[in-house]
Short mmCIF file of C-alpha atoms in Angstrom, two decimals:
data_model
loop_
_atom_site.label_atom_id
_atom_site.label_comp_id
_atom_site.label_asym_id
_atom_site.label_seq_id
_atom_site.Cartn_x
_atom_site.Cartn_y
_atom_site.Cartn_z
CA UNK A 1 28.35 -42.77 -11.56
CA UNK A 2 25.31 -41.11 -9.84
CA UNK A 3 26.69 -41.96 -6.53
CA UNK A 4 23.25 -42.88 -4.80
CA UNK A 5 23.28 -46.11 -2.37
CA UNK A 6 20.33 -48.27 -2.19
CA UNK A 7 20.05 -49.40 1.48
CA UNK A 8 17.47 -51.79 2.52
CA UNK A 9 16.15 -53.34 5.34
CA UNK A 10 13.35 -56.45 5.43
CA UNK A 11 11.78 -55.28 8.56
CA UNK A 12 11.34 -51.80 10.16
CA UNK A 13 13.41 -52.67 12.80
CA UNK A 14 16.24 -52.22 10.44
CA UNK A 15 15.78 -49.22 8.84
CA UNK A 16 14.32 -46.97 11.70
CA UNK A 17 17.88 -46.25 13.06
CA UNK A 18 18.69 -45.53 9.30
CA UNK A 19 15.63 -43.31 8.87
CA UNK A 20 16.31 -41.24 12.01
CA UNK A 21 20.03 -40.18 10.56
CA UNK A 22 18.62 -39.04 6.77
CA UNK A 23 18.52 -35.37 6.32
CA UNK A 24 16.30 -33.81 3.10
CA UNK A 25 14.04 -36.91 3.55
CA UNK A 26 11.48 -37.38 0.88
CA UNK A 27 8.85 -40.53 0.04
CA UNK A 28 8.52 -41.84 -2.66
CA UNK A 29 5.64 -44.85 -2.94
CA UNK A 30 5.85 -47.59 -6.00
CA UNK A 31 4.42 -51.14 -5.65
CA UNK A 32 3.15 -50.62 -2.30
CA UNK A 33 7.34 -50.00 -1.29
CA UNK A 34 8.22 -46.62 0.39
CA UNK A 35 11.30 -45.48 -0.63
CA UNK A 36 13.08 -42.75 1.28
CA UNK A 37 15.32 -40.48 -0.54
CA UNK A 38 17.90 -38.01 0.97
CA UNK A 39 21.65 -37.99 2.44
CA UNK A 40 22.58 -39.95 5.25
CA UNK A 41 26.11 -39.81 6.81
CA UNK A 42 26.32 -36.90 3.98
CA UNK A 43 26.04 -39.62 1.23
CA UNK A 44 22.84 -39.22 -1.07
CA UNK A 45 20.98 -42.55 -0.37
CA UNK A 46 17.84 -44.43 -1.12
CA UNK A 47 16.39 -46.42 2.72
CA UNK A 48 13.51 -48.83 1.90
CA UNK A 49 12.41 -51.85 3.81
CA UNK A 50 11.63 -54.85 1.12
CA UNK A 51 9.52 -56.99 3.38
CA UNK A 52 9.92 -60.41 3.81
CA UNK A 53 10.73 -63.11 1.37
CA UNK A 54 12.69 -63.58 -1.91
CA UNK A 55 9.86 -62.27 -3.92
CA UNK A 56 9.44 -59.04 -2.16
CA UNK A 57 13.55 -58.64 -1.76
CA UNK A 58 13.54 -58.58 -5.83
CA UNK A 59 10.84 -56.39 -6.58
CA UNK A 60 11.93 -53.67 -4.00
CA UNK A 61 15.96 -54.15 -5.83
CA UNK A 62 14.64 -53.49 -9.34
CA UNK A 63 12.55 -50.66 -8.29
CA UNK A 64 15.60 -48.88 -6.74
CA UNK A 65 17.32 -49.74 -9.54
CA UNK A 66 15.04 -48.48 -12.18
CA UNK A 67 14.17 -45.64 -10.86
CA UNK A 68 16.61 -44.07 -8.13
CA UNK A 69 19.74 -44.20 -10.07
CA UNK A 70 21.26 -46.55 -7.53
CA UNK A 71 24.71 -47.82 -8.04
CA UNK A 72 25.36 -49.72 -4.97
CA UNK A 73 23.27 -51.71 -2.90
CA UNK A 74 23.91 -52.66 0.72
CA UNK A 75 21.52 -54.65 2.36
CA UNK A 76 21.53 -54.97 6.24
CA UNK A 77 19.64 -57.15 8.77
CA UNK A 78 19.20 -59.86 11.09
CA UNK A 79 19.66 -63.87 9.89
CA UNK A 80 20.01 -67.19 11.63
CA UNK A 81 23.83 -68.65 12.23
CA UNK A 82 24.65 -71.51 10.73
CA UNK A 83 28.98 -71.36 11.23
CA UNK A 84 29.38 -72.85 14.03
CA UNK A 85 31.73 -69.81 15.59
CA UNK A 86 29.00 -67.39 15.20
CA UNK A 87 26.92 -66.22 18.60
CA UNK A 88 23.98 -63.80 18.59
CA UNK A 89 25.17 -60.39 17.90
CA UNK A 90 27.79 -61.42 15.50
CA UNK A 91 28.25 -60.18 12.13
CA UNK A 92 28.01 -62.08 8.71
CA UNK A 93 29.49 -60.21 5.25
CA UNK A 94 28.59 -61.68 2.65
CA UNK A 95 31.05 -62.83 0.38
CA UNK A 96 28.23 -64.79 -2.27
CA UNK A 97 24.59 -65.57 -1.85
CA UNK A 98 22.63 -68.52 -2.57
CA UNK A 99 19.46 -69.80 -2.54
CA UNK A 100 19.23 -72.88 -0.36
CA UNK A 101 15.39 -73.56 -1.67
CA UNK A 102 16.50 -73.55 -5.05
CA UNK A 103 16.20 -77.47 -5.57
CA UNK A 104 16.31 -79.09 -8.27
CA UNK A 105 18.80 -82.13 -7.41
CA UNK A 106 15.61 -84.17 -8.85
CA UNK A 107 16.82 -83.48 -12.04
CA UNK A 108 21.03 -83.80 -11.19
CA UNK A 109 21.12 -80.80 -10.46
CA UNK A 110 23.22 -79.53 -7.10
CA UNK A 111 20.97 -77.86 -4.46
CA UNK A 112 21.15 -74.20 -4.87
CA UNK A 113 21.91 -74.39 -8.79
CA UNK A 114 19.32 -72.60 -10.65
CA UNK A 115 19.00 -74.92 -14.14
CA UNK A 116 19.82 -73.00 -17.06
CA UNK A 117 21.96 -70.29 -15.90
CA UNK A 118 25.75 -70.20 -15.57
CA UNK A 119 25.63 -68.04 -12.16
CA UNK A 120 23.72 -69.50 -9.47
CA UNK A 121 26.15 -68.04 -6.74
CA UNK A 122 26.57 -64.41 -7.20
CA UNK A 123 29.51 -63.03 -6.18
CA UNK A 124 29.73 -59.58 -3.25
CA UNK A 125 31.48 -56.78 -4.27
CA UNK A 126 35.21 -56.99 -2.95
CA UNK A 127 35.64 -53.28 -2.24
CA UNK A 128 32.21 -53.02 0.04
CA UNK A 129 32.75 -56.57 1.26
CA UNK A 130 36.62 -54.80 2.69
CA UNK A 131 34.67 -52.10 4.07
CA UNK A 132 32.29 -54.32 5.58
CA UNK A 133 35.41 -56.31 7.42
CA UNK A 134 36.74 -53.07 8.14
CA UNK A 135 34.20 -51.40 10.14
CA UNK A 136 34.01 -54.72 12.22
CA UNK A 137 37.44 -54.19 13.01
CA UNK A 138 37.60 -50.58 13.89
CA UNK A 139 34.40 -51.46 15.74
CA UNK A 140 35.94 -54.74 17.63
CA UNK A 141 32.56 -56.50 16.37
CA UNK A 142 33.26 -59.93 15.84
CA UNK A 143 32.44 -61.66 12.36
CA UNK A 144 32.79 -63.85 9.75
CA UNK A 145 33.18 -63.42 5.72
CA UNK A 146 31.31 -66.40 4.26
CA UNK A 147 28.06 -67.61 2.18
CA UNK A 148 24.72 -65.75 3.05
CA UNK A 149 22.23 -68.69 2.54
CA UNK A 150 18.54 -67.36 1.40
CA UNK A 151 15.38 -69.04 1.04
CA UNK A 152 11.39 -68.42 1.94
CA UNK A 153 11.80 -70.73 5.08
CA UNK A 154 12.24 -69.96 8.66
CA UNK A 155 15.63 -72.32 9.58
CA UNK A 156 14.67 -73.48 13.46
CA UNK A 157 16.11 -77.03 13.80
CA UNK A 158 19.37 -78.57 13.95
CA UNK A 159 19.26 -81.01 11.35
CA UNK A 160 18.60 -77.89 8.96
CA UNK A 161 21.49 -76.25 9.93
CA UNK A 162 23.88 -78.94 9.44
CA UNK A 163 22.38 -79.63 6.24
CA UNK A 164 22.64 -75.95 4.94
CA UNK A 165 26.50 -75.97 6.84
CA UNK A 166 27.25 -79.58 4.55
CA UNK A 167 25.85 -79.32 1.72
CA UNK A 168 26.49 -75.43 0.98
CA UNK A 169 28.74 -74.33 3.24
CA UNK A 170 26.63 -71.77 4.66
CA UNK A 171 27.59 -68.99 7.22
CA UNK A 172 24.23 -67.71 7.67
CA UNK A 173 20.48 -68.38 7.17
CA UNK A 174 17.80 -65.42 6.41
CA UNK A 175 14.88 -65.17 3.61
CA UNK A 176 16.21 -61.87 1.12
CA UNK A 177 19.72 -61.93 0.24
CA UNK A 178 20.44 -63.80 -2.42
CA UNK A 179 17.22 -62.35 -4.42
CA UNK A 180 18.90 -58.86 -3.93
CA UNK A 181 22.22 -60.22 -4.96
CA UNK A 182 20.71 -62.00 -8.45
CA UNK A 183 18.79 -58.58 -9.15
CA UNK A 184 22.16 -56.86 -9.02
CA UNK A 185 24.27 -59.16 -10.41
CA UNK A 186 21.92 -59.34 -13.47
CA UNK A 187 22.41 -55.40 -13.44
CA UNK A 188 25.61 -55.38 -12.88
CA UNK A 189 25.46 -53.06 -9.78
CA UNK A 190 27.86 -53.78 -6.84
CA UNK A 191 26.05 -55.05 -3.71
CA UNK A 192 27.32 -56.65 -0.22
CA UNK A 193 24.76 -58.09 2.55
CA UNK A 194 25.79 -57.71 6.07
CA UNK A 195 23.72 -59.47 8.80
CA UNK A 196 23.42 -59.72 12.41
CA UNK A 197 23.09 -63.16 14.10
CA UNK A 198 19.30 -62.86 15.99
CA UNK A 199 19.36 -66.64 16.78
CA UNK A 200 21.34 -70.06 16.17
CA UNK A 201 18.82 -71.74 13.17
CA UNK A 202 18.75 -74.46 15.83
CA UNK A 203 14.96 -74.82 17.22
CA UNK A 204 15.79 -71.91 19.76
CA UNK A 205 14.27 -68.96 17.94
CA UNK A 206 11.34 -68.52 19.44
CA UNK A 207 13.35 -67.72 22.67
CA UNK A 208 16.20 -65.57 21.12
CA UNK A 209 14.11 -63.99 17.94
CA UNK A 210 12.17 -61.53 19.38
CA UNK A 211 14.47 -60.60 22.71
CA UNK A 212 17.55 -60.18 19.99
CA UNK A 213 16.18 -58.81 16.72
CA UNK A 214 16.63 -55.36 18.17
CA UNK A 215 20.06 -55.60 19.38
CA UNK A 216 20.87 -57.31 16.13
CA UNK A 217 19.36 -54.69 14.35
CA UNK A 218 21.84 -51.91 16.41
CA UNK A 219 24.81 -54.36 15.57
CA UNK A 220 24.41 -54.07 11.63
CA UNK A 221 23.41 -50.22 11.72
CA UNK A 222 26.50 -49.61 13.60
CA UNK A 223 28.70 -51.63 10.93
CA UNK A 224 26.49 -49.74 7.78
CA UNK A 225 27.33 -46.03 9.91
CA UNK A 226 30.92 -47.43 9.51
CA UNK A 227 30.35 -48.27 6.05
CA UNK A 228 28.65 -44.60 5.24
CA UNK A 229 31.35 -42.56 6.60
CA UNK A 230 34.47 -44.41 5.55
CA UNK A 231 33.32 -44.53 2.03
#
């Protein structure tokens, strides 16, 4: 094993604190994504932020895979709470991903299957998913080990979340994880997603979004630091 980690972000506010600990940093540009190479925490490491969306989340996975060697993905951010224990600032490891806008129950299909395919909810490693729970431990960060729910939507209103919370058992809402998970599980490259709670999903974003994506932001970082130097 090459021993390079692929660690990405969806929004600058989730790499910076990344970017400001890598040492040897060089750029690297490919479909418009800048990739960061060099050692952070002393491990060699690949930082890119994949933008927005499902589409983008994929792209940015292949590339790393493709062409940085990478041979374990961690992907760390900010997402809506569905589970209804979780307050902003709370921590979500993923244990699988799904899509929730994968819907094809038109057809008799279950939402979140993708027709065709035998996997439609791909599976976190267990060894990063352990290291995950443990640096919320050592860190006395609360946080739950459940299903990271992805889709292109914002989730803002109640009767969203209790539909994501029914029907797949959702811990957490956000718009890249399970594309990232797919692109590794179809690559067979170990991956776990670990989000902060920025709001509730529940029509009261536009007052906690922007105040909390920050702090949210410092919450993951401090579990991926964890992560980094345990490993």
């Amino acid at each position: 094993m090459s021993g390079v980690l692929g660690l990405i972000g969806a929004m600058d506010e989730e790499i910076r604190l990344l970017l400001e600990e890598m040492d040897n940093q060089q750029v690297t540009v490919k479909a418009g994504i800048t990739f960061y190479t060099g050692t952070v925490f002393g491990k060699k490491a690949v930082v890119c932020k994949s933008g927005v969306g499902k589409v983008n989340a994929a792209v940015t996975t292949q590339i790393l895979l493709d062409s940085f060697d990478v041979d374990q993905v961690l992907f760390t951010g900010v997402a809506g709470a569905l589970h209804p224990d979780l307050d902003i600032g709370d921590i979500v490891i993923s244990s699988q991903c799904i899509q929730h806008d994968m819907d094809v129950t038109a057809l008799g299909y279950a939402r979140g299957v993708i027709p065709y395919q035998e996997i439609s909810a791909f599976q976190a490693d267990p060894l990063l998913v352990k290291l995950a729970e443990e640096a919320c431990q050592e860190l006395e960060q609360k946080s739950v080990t459940g299903i990271v729910l992805s889709g292109d939507q914002f989730i803002a209103s109640r009767a969203s979340v209790a539909m994501l919370r029914e029907q797949l058992d959702g811990a957490c809402a956000e718009m890249e994880g399970a594309a990232v998970a797919q692109v590794c599980h179809m690559n067979g490259i170990p991956f776990v997603i670990v989000r902060s709670m920025s709001d509730k999903a529940d029509g009261s974003a536009h007052v906690n979004y922007s105040e909390f994506t920050v702090t949210a932001s410092q919450h993951s970082h401090a579990i991926l630091e964890h992560m980094l130097k345990a490993m």
